[in-house]
PDB file of C-alpha atoms (C1' of nucleotides) in Angstrom:
ATOM      1  CA  UNK A   1      -3.913   2.005   3.442  1.00  0.00           C
ATOM      2  CA  UNK A   2      -3.446   5.755   3.508  1.00  0.00           C
ATOM      3  CA  UNK A   3      -7.010   7.104   4.891  1.00  0.00           C
ATOM      4  CA  UNK A   4      -8.319   3.555   5.632  1.00  0.00           C
ATOM      5  CA  UNK A   5      -8.673   2.035   8.988  1.00  0.00           C
ATOM      6  CA  UNK A   6      -7.261  -1.146  10.094  1.00  0.00           C
ATOM      7  CA  UNK A   7     -10.215  -3.324  10.915  1.00  0.00           C
ATOM      8  CA  UNK A   8      -8.242  -6.374  11.969  1.00  0.00           C
ATOM      9  CA  UNK A   9      -4.762  -7.667  12.152  1.00  0.00           C
ATOM     10  CA  UNK A  10      -4.056 -11.080  12.003  1.00  0.00           C
ATOM     11  CA  UNK A  11      -0.699 -12.661  13.351  1.00  0.00           C
ATOM     12  CA  UNK A  12       0.260 -15.775  12.055  1.00  0.00           C
ATOM     13  CA  UNK A  13       3.309 -16.064  14.391  1.00  0.00           C
ATOM     14  CA  UNK A  14       4.632 -14.456  17.548  1.00  0.00           C
ATOM     15  CA  UNK A  15       7.983 -12.978  15.934  1.00  0.00           C
ATOM     16  CA  UNK A  16       9.540 -11.863  12.620  1.00  0.00           C
ATOM     17  CA  UNK A  17      13.108 -11.509  12.626  1.00  0.00           C
ATOM     18  CA  UNK A  18      12.076 -10.070  16.303  1.00  0.00           C
ATOM     19  CA  UNK A  19       9.471 -10.453  18.603  1.00  0.00           C
ATOM     20  CA  UNK A  20       6.347  -8.312  17.658  1.00  0.00           C
ATOM     21  CA  UNK A  21       5.957  -5.617  20.328  1.00  0.00           C
ATOM     22  CA  UNK A  22       3.249  -5.761  23.016  1.00  0.00           C
ATOM     23  CA  UNK A  23      -0.190  -6.070  21.987  1.00  0.00           C
ATOM     24  CA  UNK A  24       0.503  -5.627  18.865  1.00  0.00           C
ATOM     25  CA  UNK A  25      -2.958  -6.277  16.898  1.00  0.00           C
ATOM     26  CA  UNK A  26      -4.624  -4.695  19.478  1.00  0.00           C
ATOM     27  CA  UNK A  27      -2.509  -1.162  18.877  1.00  0.00           C
ATOM     28  CA  UNK A  28      -3.075  -1.276  15.137  1.00  0.00           C
ATOM     29  CA  UNK A  29      -6.782  -2.307  15.302  1.00  0.00           C
ATOM     30  CA  UNK A  30      -9.639   0.342  14.947  1.00  0.00           C
ATOM     31  CA  UNK A  31      -6.866   3.055  13.956  1.00  0.00           C
ATOM     32  CA  UNK A  32      -6.802   4.856  10.755  1.00  0.00           C
ATOM     33  CA  UNK A  33      -3.352   5.125   8.948  1.00  0.00           C
ATOM     34  CA  UNK A  34      -3.149   9.210   8.323  1.00  0.00           C
ATOM     35  CA  UNK A  35      -0.405   9.140   6.290  1.00  0.00           C
ATOM     36  CA  UNK A  36       2.305   6.197   5.067  1.00  0.00           C
ATOM     37  CA  UNK A  37       6.209   7.505   5.111  1.00  0.00           C
ATOM     38  CA  UNK A  38       9.703   6.180   4.590  1.00  0.00           C
ATOM     39  CA  UNK A  39      12.821   6.586   6.350  1.00  0.00           C
ATOM     40  CA  UNK A  40      16.109   4.947   5.218  1.00  0.00           C
ATOM     41  CA  UNK A  41      14.932   1.570   4.301  1.00  0.00           C
ATOM     42  CA  UNK A  42      12.004   1.456   6.660  1.00  0.00           C
ATOM     43  CA  UNK A  43       8.262   2.177   6.058  1.00  0.00           C
ATOM     44  CA  UNK A  44       6.134   4.033   8.575  1.00  0.00           C
ATOM     45  CA  UNK A  45       2.383   4.312   8.731  1.00  0.00           C
ATOM     46  CA  UNK A  46       1.284   7.180  11.137  1.00  0.00           C
ATOM     47  CA  UNK A  47      -1.767   6.012  12.851  1.00  0.00           C
ATOM     48  CA  UNK A  48      -4.706   8.206  14.305  1.00  0.00           C
ATOM     49  CA  UNK A  49      -3.963   6.884  17.769  1.00  0.00           C
ATOM     50  CA  UNK A  50      -0.651   8.842  18.142  1.00  0.00           C
ATOM     51  CA  UNK A  51       1.607   5.631  17.585  1.00  0.00           C
ATOM     52  CA  UNK A  52       3.190   4.476  14.071  1.00  0.00           C
ATOM     53  CA  UNK A  53       3.950   0.959  12.762  1.00  0.00           C
ATOM     54  CA  UNK A  54       7.423   0.611  11.660  1.00  0.00           C
ATOM     55  CA  UNK A  55       8.119  -1.724   9.145  1.00  0.00           C
ATOM     56  CA  UNK A  56      11.191  -3.365   7.469  1.00  0.00           C
ATOM     57  CA  UNK A  57      11.288  -5.685   4.702  1.00  0.00           C
ATOM     58  CA  UNK A  58      14.719  -7.200   5.321  1.00  0.00           C
ATOM     59  CA  UNK A  59      15.993  -9.230   2.426  1.00  0.00           C
ATOM     60  CA  UNK A  60      12.865 -10.919   1.144  1.00  0.00           C
ATOM     61  CA  UNK A  61      10.227  -9.362   2.821  1.00  0.00           C
ATOM     62  CA  UNK A  62       6.623  -7.978   0.378  1.00  0.00           C
ATOM     63  CA  UNK A  63       3.435  -6.464   0.960  1.00  0.00           C
ATOM     64  CA  UNK A  64       0.897  -7.820  -1.256  1.00  0.00           C
ATOM     65  CA  UNK A  65      -2.540  -6.162  -1.658  1.00  0.00           C
ATOM     66  CA  UNK A  66      -5.703  -7.577  -2.577  1.00  0.00           C
ATOM     67  CA  UNK A  67      -8.606  -5.382  -3.274  1.00  0.00           C
ATOM     68  CA  UNK A  68     -11.758  -6.669  -1.432  1.00  0.00           C
ATOM     69  CA  UNK A  69     -13.715  -3.838  -2.977  1.00  0.00           C
ATOM     70  CA  UNK A  70     -14.708  -2.709  -6.372  1.00  0.00           C
ATOM     71  CA  UNK A  71     -13.064   0.106  -6.853  1.00  0.00           C
ATOM     72  CA  UNK A  72     -10.656  -1.151  -9.088  1.00  0.00           C
ATOM     73  CA  UNK A  73     -10.947  -4.565  -9.271  1.00  0.00           C
ATOM     74  CA  UNK A  74      -7.879  -7.008 -10.389  1.00  0.00           C
ATOM     75  CA  UNK A  75      -5.436  -4.093 -10.514  1.00  0.00           C
ATOM     76  CA  UNK A  76      -3.648  -5.059  -7.315  1.00  0.00           C
ATOM     77  CA  UNK A  77      -3.798  -8.922  -7.862  1.00  0.00           C
ATOM     78  CA  UNK A  78      -1.993 -11.393  -5.291  1.00  0.00           C
ATOM     79  CA  UNK A  79       1.363 -11.905  -6.843  1.00  0.00           C
ATOM     80  CA  UNK A  80       1.306 -15.526  -8.248  1.00  0.00           C
ATOM     81  CA  UNK A  81       4.962 -16.351  -6.942  1.00  0.00           C
ATOM     82  CA  UNK A  82       4.319 -15.853  -3.366  1.00  0.00           C
ATOM     83  CA  UNK A  83       3.982 -18.745  -1.073  1.00  0.00           C
ATOM     84  CA  UNK A  84       1.143 -18.217   1.055  1.00  0.00           C
ATOM     85  CA  UNK A  85       3.084 -20.295   3.776  1.00  0.00           C
ATOM     86  CA  UNK A  86       5.211 -17.192   4.600  1.00  0.00           C
ATOM     87  CA  UNK A  87       2.121 -14.975   5.211  1.00  0.00           C
ATOM     88  CA  UNK A  88       3.014 -13.740   8.581  1.00  0.00           C
ATOM     89  CA  UNK A  89       0.938 -10.737   9.180  1.00  0.00           C
ATOM     90  CA  UNK A  90      -2.566  -9.814   7.765  1.00  0.00           C
ATOM     91  CA  UNK A  91      -4.249  -6.231   7.607  1.00  0.00           C
ATOM     92  CA  UNK A  92      -7.859  -6.255   6.766  1.00  0.00           C
ATOM     93  CA  UNK A  93      -8.502  -2.642   5.781  1.00  0.00           C
ATOM     94  CA  UNK A  94     -11.727  -0.632   5.729  1.00  0.00           C
ATOM     95  CA  UNK A  95     -12.994   2.609   4.943  1.00  0.00           C
ATOM     96  CA  UNK A  96     -12.097   4.854   1.944  1.00  0.00           C
ATOM     97  CA  UNK A  97     -10.915   1.498   0.194  1.00  0.00           C
ATOM     98  CA  UNK A  98     -11.288  -2.284   1.459  1.00  0.00           C
ATOM     99  CA  UNK A  99      -8.161  -4.224   1.258  1.00  0.00           C
ATOM    100  CA  UNK A 100      -6.245  -7.168   2.648  1.00  0.00           C
ATOM    101  CA  UNK A 101      -2.613  -6.270   3.295  1.00  0.00           C
ATOM    102  CA  UNK A 102      -0.426  -9.318   3.564  1.00  0.00           C
ATOM    103  CA  UNK A 103       3.274  -9.413   4.696  1.00  0.00           C
ATOM    104  CA  UNK A 104       4.858 -12.431   3.359  1.00  0.00           C
ATOM    105  CA  UNK A 105       8.677 -13.257   4.066  1.00  0.00           C
ATOM    106  CA  UNK A 106      10.196 -16.407   3.400  1.00  0.00           C
ATOM    107  CA  UNK A 107      13.641 -15.347   5.152  1.00  0.00           C
ATOM    108  CA  UNK A 108      11.747 -13.724   8.031  1.00  0.00           C
ATOM    109  CA  UNK A 109      14.739 -10.850   7.972  1.00  0.00           C
ATOM    110  CA  UNK A 110      12.021  -8.392   8.105  1.00  0.00           C
ATOM    111  CA  UNK A 111      10.598  -6.895  11.402  1.00  0.00           C
ATOM    112  CA  UNK A 112       8.106  -4.707  12.564  1.00  0.00           C
ATOM    113  CA  UNK A 113       7.809  -2.190  15.583  1.00  0.00           C
ATOM    114  CA  UNK A 114       5.643   0.344  17.031  1.00  0.00           C
ATOM    115  CA  UNK A 115       6.695   3.649  18.453  1.00  0.00           C
ATOM    116  CA  UNK A 116       4.811   7.135  19.523  1.00  0.00           C
ATOM    117  CA  UNK A 117       4.830   9.145  16.380  1.00  0.00           C
ATOM    118  CA  UNK A 118       6.486  12.040  18.327  1.00  0.00           C
ATOM    119  CA  UNK A 119       9.358   9.823  19.465  1.00  0.00           C
ATOM    120  CA  UNK A 120      10.146   8.521  16.014  1.00  0.00           C
ATOM    121  CA  UNK A 121      13.254  10.645  15.599  1.00  0.00           C
ATOM    122  CA  UNK A 122      14.539   9.380  18.730  1.00  0.00           C
ATOM    123  CA  UNK A 123      13.255   5.784  18.619  1.00  0.00           C
ATOM    124  CA  UNK A 124      16.052   3.115  18.615  1.00  0.00           C
ATOM    125  CA  UNK A 125      15.600   2.873  14.739  1.00  0.00           C
ATOM    126  CA  UNK A 126      16.290   6.254  13.557  1.00  0.00           C
ATOM    127  CA  UNK A 127      18.244   7.651  16.385  1.00  0.00           C
ATOM    128  CA  UNK A 128      21.480   7.256  14.906  1.00  0.00           C
ATOM    129  CA  UNK A 129      20.586   7.148  11.057  1.00  0.00           C
ATOM    130  CA  UNK A 130      22.314   9.164   8.877  1.00  0.00           C
ATOM    131  CA  UNK A 131      20.717  11.926   6.619  1.00  0.00           C
ATOM    132  CA  UNK A 132      18.442  10.722   3.450  1.00  0.00           C
ATOM    133  CA  UNK A 133      20.759  10.877   0.660  1.00  0.00           C
ATOM    134  CA  UNK A 134      17.846  12.419  -2.042  1.00  0.00           C
ATOM    135  CA  UNK A 135      16.898  15.228   0.858  1.00  0.00           C
ATOM    136  CA  UNK A 136      18.653  18.387   2.216  1.00  0.00           C
ATOM    137  CA  UNK A 137      20.336  16.809   4.917  1.00  0.00           C
ATOM    138  CA  UNK A 138      22.793  15.143   2.585  1.00  0.00           C
ATOM    139  CA  UNK A 139      25.986  17.273   0.777  1.00  0.00           C
ATOM    140  CA  UNK A 140      29.284  16.613  -0.072  1.00  0.00           C
ATOM    141  CA  UNK A 141      30.567  17.991   3.286  1.00  0.00           C
ATOM    142  CA  UNK A 142      28.024  15.785   5.266  1.00  0.00           C
ATOM    143  CA  UNK A 143      29.335  12.871   3.647  1.00  0.00           C
ATOM    144  CA  UNK A 144      33.184  14.343   4.175  1.00  0.00           C
ATOM    145  CA  UNK A 145      32.191  14.663   7.933  1.00  0.00           C
ATOM    146  CA  UNK A 146      30.476  11.313   8.283  1.00  0.00           C
ATOM    147  CA  UNK A 147      33.148   9.398   6.789  1.00  0.00           C
ATOM    148  CA  UNK A 148      36.139  11.139   8.676  1.00  0.00           C
ATOM    149  CA  UNK A 149      38.814   9.213  10.627  1.00  0.00           C
ATOM    150  CA  UNK A 150      37.006   6.169   9.735  1.00  0.00           C
ATOM    151  CA  UNK A 151      39.428   3.206   9.470  1.00  0.00           C
ATOM    152  CA  UNK A 152      36.939   0.777   7.984  1.00  0.00           C
ATOM    153  CA  UNK A 153      36.657   0.389   4.195  1.00  0.00           C
ATOM    154  CA  UNK A 154      34.792   2.524   2.219  1.00  0.00           C
ATOM    155  CA  UNK A 155      32.338   0.031   0.994  1.00  0.00           C
ATOM    156  CA  UNK A 156      31.577  -1.469   4.826  1.00  0.00           C
ATOM    157  CA  UNK A 157      31.458   2.502   5.823  1.00  0.00           C
ATOM    158  CA  UNK A 158      28.463   3.163   3.142  1.00  0.00           C
ATOM    159  CA  UNK A 159      26.656   0.129   4.299  1.00  0.00           C
ATOM    160  CA  UNK A 160      26.681   1.576   7.810  1.00  0.00           C
ATOM    161  CA  UNK A 161      23.145   3.553   7.797  1.00  0.00           C
ATOM    162  CA  UNK A 162      24.398   6.112  10.338  1.00  0.00           C
ATOM    163  CA  UNK A 163      26.389   7.466   7.276  1.00  0.00           C
ATOM    164  CA  UNK A 164      23.790   7.800   5.030  1.00  0.00           C
ATOM    165  CA  UNK A 165      20.200   6.402   4.887  1.00  0.00           C
ATOM    166  CA  UNK A 166      19.140   3.517   2.890  1.00  0.00           C
ATOM    167  CA  UNK A 167      22.185   2.433   0.660  1.00  0.00           C
ATOM    168  CA  UNK A 168      22.536  -1.177   0.208  1.00  0.00           C
ATOM    169  CA  UNK A 169      24.867  -3.681  -1.052  1.00  0.00           C
ATOM    170  CA  UNK A 170      23.966  -2.992  -4.896  1.00  0.00           C
ATOM    171  CA  UNK A 171      24.151   0.684  -4.793  1.00  0.00           C
ATOM    172  CA  UNK A 172      27.062   0.923  -2.507  1.00  0.00           C
ATOM    173  CA  UNK A 173      28.870  -1.176  -5.352  1.00  0.00           C
ATOM    174  CA  UNK A 174      27.457   0.908  -8.299  1.00  0.00           C
ATOM    175  CA  UNK A 175      28.342   4.245  -6.497  1.00  0.00           C
ATOM    176  CA  UNK A 176      31.819   2.992  -6.028  1.00  0.00           C
ATOM    177  CA  UNK A 177      32.550   1.928  -9.545  1.00  0.00           C
ATOM    178  CA  UNK A 178      30.963   5.486 -11.050  1.00  0.00           C
ATOM    179  CA  UNK A 179      32.904   7.105  -8.648  1.00  0.00           C
ATOM    180  CA  UNK A 180      36.288   5.045  -9.620  1.00  0.00           C
ATOM    181  CA  UNK A 181      36.940   4.327  -5.827  1.00  0.00           C
ATOM    182  CA  UNK A 182      38.309   1.060  -4.760  1.00  0.00           C
ATOM    183  CA  UNK A 183      36.092  -0.861  -2.400  1.00  0.00           C
ATOM    184  CA  UNK A 184      39.133  -1.639  -0.213  1.00  0.00           C
ATOM    185  CA  UNK A 185      40.045   1.900   0.549  1.00  0.00           C
ATOM    186  CA  UNK A 186      39.949   3.000   3.851  1.00  0.00           C
ATOM    187  CA  UNK A 187      36.969   5.722   4.028  1.00  0.00           C
ATOM    188  CA  UNK A 188      39.187   8.415   6.024  1.00  0.00           C
ATOM    189  CA  UNK A 189      41.315   8.182   2.444  1.00  0.00           C
ATOM    190  CA  UNK A 190      38.341   8.934   0.504  1.00  0.00           C
ATOM    191  CA  UNK A 191      37.850  12.351   2.335  1.00  0.00           C
ATOM    192  CA  UNK A 192      41.447  13.243   1.985  1.00  0.00           C
ATOM    193  CA  UNK A 193      41.661  13.954  -1.860  1.00  0.00           C
ATOM    194  CA  UNK A 194      38.561  15.040  -4.124  1.00  0.00           C
ATOM    195  CA  UNK A 195      37.250  11.434  -4.163  1.00  0.00           C
ATOM    196  CA  UNK A 196      34.270  11.840  -1.515  1.00  0.00           C
ATOM    197  CA  UNK A 197      33.006  15.087  -3.850  1.00  0.00           C
ATOM    198  CA  UNK A 198      32.877  12.802  -6.807  1.00  0.00           C
ATOM    199  CA  UNK A 199      31.116   9.915  -4.598  1.00  0.00           C
ATOM    200  CA  UNK A 200      28.555  12.228  -3.490  1.00  0.00           C
ATOM    201  CA  UNK A 201      27.372  13.287  -6.680  1.00  0.00           C
ATOM    202  CA  UNK A 202      27.219   9.436  -7.768  1.00  0.00           C
ATOM    203  CA  UNK A 203      25.520   8.048  -4.611  1.00  0.00           C
ATOM    204  CA  UNK A 204      22.432  10.644  -5.690  1.00  0.00           C
ATOM    205  CA  UNK A 205      23.070  10.039  -9.422  1.00  0.00           C
ATOM    206  CA  UNK A 206      22.776   6.118  -9.239  1.00  0.00           C
ATOM    207  CA  UNK A 207      19.944   6.165  -6.710  1.00  0.00           C
ATOM    208  CA  UNK A 208      17.942   8.566  -9.003  1.00  0.00           C
ATOM    209  CA  UNK A 209      18.289   6.373 -11.838  1.00  0.00           C
ATOM    210  CA  UNK A 210      17.429   3.501 -10.054  1.00  0.00           C
ATOM    211  CA  UNK A 211      14.195   4.911  -8.407  1.00  0.00           C
ATOM    212  CA  UNK A 212      13.489   6.072 -12.346  1.00  0.00           C
ATOM    213  CA  UNK A 213      13.826   2.590 -13.777  1.00  0.00           C
ATOM    214  CA  UNK A 214      11.271   0.819 -11.143  1.00  0.00           C
ATOM    215  CA  UNK A 215      14.151  -0.320  -8.732  1.00  0.00           C
ATOM    216  CA  UNK A 216      16.331  -3.687  -9.170  1.00  0.00           C
ATOM    217  CA  UNK A 217      14.255  -6.966  -9.419  1.00  0.00           C
ATOM    218  CA  UNK A 218      16.928  -9.714  -8.932  1.00  0.00           C
ATOM    219  CA  UNK A 219      14.736 -12.777  -8.297  1.00  0.00           C
ATOM    220  CA  UNK A 220      11.622 -11.739  -6.550  1.00  0.00           C
ATOM    221  CA  UNK A 221      11.572  -7.900  -6.194  1.00  0.00           C
ATOM    222  CA  UNK A 222       8.671  -6.320  -7.479  1.00  0.00           C
ATOM    223  CA  UNK A 223       6.861  -3.089  -6.852  1.00  0.00           C
ATOM    224  CA  UNK A 224       3.290  -3.272  -4.970  1.00  0.00           C
ATOM    225  CA  UNK A 225       1.620  -3.305  -8.257  1.00  0.00           C
ATOM    226  CA  UNK A 226       3.508  -6.248  -8.876  1.00  0.00           C
ATOM    227  CA  UNK A 227       5.460  -4.655 -11.794  1.00  0.00           C
ATOM    228  CA  UNK A 228       9.328  -5.554 -11.948  1.00  0.00           C
ATOM    229  CA  UNK A 229      12.264  -2.831 -11.904  1.00  0.00           C
ATOM    230  CA  UNK A 230      14.342  -2.582 -14.464  1.00  0.00           C
ATOM    231  CA  UNK A 231      17.834  -1.218 -13.415  1.00  0.00           C
ATOM    232  CA  UNK A 232      19.249  -4.801 -13.016  1.00  0.00           C
ATOM    233  CA  UNK A 233      19.927  -4.372 -16.660  1.00  0.00           C
ATOM    234  CA  UNK A 234      21.885  -1.310 -16.020  1.00  0.00           C
ATOM    235  CA  UNK A 235      24.278  -2.856 -13.148  1.00  0.00           C
ATOM    236  CA  UNK A 236      27.964  -1.814 -14.041  1.00  0.00           C
ATOM    237  CA  UNK A 237      29.277  -4.234 -11.542  1.00  0.00           C
ATOM    238  CA  UNK A 238      26.688  -5.886  -9.284  1.00  0.00           C
ATOM    239  CA  UNK A 239      26.597  -9.387  -9.906  1.00  0.00           C
ATOM    240  CA  UNK A 240      28.902  -9.141 -12.949  1.00  0.00           C
ATOM    241  CA  UNK A 241      31.797 -11.110 -11.436  1.00  0.00           C
ATOM    242  CA  UNK A 242      34.289 -12.435 -14.314  1.00  0.00           C
ATOM    243  CA  UNK A 243      32.139 -10.394 -16.792  1.00  0.00           C
ATOM    244  CA  UNK A 244      33.972  -7.499 -18.932  1.00  0.00           C
ATOM    245  CA  UNK A 245      33.822  -3.908 -17.187  1.00  0.00           C
ATOM    246  CA  UNK A 246      31.725  -1.681 -19.620  1.00  0.00           C
ATOM    247  CA  UNK A 247      34.532   0.726 -19.226  1.00  0.00           C
ATOM    248  CA  UNK A 248      38.075  -0.720 -19.533  1.00  0.00           C
ATOM    249  CA  UNK A 249      37.211  -4.313 -20.810  1.00  0.00           C
ATOM    250  CA  UNK A 250      39.024  -5.487 -17.698  1.00  0.00           C
ATOM    251  CA  UNK A 251      37.553  -8.465 -15.646  1.00  0.00           C
ATOM    252  CA  UNK A 252      34.647  -7.402 -12.644  1.00  0.00           C
ATOM    253  CA  UNK A 253      35.989  -9.071  -9.570  1.00  0.00           C
ATOM    254  CA  UNK A 254      34.135 -10.489  -6.494  1.00  0.00           C
ATOM    255  CA  UNK A 255      35.656 -10.112  -2.929  1.00  0.00           C
ATOM    256  CA  UNK A 256      33.993 -10.272   0.340  1.00  0.00           C
ATOM    257  CA  UNK A 257      33.693  -7.662   3.005  1.00  0.00           C
ATOM    258  CA  UNK A 258      31.711  -7.333   6.122  1.00  0.00           C
ATOM    259  CA  UNK A 259      30.497 -10.777   5.265  1.00  0.00           C
ATOM    260  CA  UNK A 260      28.971  -9.134   2.053  1.00  0.00           C
ATOM    261  CA  UNK A 261      29.945  -9.695  -1.538  1.00  0.00           C
ATOM    262  CA  UNK A 262      31.557  -6.584  -3.315  1.00  0.00           C
ATOM    263  CA  UNK A 263      31.856  -6.378  -6.785  1.00  0.00           C
ATOM    264  CA  UNK A 264      34.372  -3.971  -8.536  1.00  0.00           C
ATOM    265  CA  UNK A 265      36.901  -3.492 -11.244  1.00  0.00           C
ATOM    266  CA  UNK A 266      40.399  -3.508  -9.951  1.00  0.00           C
ATOM    267  CA  UNK A 267      41.476  -1.525 -12.832  1.00  0.00           C
ATOM    268  CA  UNK A 268      38.892   1.681 -12.811  1.00  0.00           C
ATOM    269  CA  UNK A 269      38.503   1.642  -9.176  1.00  0.00           C
ATOM    270  CA  UNK A 270      41.569   3.115  -7.000  1.00  0.00           C
TER     271      UNK A 270
ATOM    272  C1'  DA B   1      33.959   3.855  20.398  1.00  0.00           C
ATOM    273  C1'  DG B   2      34.878   1.917  16.342  1.00  0.00           C
ATOM    274  C1'  DT B   3      35.591  -2.477  13.849  1.00  0.00           C
ATOM    275  C1'  DG B   4      35.627  -7.167  12.435  1.00  0.00           C
ATOM    276  C1'  DT B   5      32.691 -11.832  12.895  1.00  0.00           C
ATOM    277  C1'  DG B   6      29.004 -14.683  13.017  1.00  0.00           C
ATOM    278  C1'  DT B   7      23.996 -15.248  13.218  1.00  0.00           C
ATOM    279  C1'  DC B   8      18.962 -15.118  12.098  1.00  0.00           C
ATOM    280  C1'  DC B   9      16.144 -18.014   8.294  1.00  0.00           C
ATOM    281  C1'  DT B  10      14.510 -19.976   3.629  1.00  0.00           C
ATOM    282  C1'  DG B  11      14.777 -20.520  -1.611  1.00  0.00           C
ATOM    283  C1'  DT B  12      17.647 -21.224  -5.423  1.00  0.00           C
ATOM    284  C1'  DG B  13      21.521 -22.263  -8.372  1.00  0.00           C
ATOM    285  C1'  DT B  14      25.475 -25.012  -9.491  1.00  0.00           C
ATOM    286  C1'  DG B  15      28.647 -28.755  -9.194  1.00  0.00           C
ATOM    287  C1'  DC B  16      29.329 -33.490  -8.261  1.00  0.00           C
TER     288       DC B  16
ATOM    289  C1'  DT C   1      17.505 -37.411  -9.638  1.00  0.00           C
ATOM    290  C1'  DG C   2      19.614 -36.345  -5.780  1.00  0.00           C
ATOM    291  C1'  DC C   3      22.413 -34.128  -2.579  1.00  0.00           C
ATOM    292  C1'  DA C   4      25.720 -31.183  -0.618  1.00  0.00           C
ATOM    293  C1'  DC C   5      27.319 -26.810  -0.371  1.00  0.00           C
ATOM    294  C1'  DA C   6      27.629 -21.404  -1.834  1.00  0.00           C
ATOM    295  C1'  DC C   7      25.168 -17.717  -1.764  1.00  0.00           C
ATOM    296  C1'  DA C   8      21.216 -14.140  -1.622  1.00  0.00           C
ATOM    297  C1'  DG C   9      18.599  -7.006  -1.630  1.00  0.00           C
ATOM    298  C1'  DG C  10      19.768  -6.414   5.978  1.00  0.00           C
ATOM    299  C1'  DA C  11      20.521  -5.750  11.018  1.00  0.00           C
ATOM    300  C1'  DC C  12      22.077  -6.826  15.325  1.00  0.00           C
ATOM    301  C1'  DA C  13      24.590  -8.897  19.126  1.00  0.00           C
ATOM    302  C1'  DC C  14      28.985 -10.168  20.626  1.00  0.00           C
ATOM    303  C1'  DA C  15      34.129 -10.069  20.922  1.00  0.00           C
ATOM    304  C1'  DC C  16      38.388  -7.659  20.971  1.00  0.00           C
TER     305       DC C  16
END
DNA sequence: AGTGTGTCCTGTGTGC
DNA sequence: TGCACACAGGACACAC
């Protein structure tokens, strides 16, 4: 999409998780995508109009690419296992590369929005968002400050995007296991000892390793080229209920916190 | 203000 | 085979 222009936007329904913004297609058509970016779990396309398209995949969203030009025919073939009845937004790109970019999302938990590019940092999606975990804004001190005084369980606190951006259920479970911290422990008590320093390091480590492995393909995640991630083979606890801990051989437990599954080793995590 | 609960939606896997 | 049910990578609205 970078450098290409949006020739046409086809909306196949008036909303995703939320209503699409006013004049959605009109504000995108004829604009050039100057730069693609990411903040937390959001994708951002900076447009020549001075506005930016903000996209979130939710749980099941995906973009597929069909190359319509002759540049690299067949490289970006449409994923076979993608039911076209959930194709909700179609972007026809022209210019440096002609392609059809389709947003498909069975559960429709994803959403899109538009904001002025110079106001991105203060728009509702990013105003309160915490630092990028692999960026300069994240440090052991920053993590401590964000967790300080919180009575919520550390598991719930780490899923809160205001603490640190981009952590989801898998990597929170994995980071807590690596750091030897019980998911039930109050966030404030993690700051009190040296646990938060260890946690800081493990958050970064697990994210780096997962990115290196191409992400985690549970059922349907794939890269935009269609390739699968491999990090799921290296989960220590996530989706391993009743299996044995790799470290102490005791049984991995599943509990529910804030309506989400938490996997942990009650012996290794204190 | 911070925290816990329910909700949005479809597909898949499991047990009966 | 058919059916009911639980659960899924996330964020938000709401009640306290």
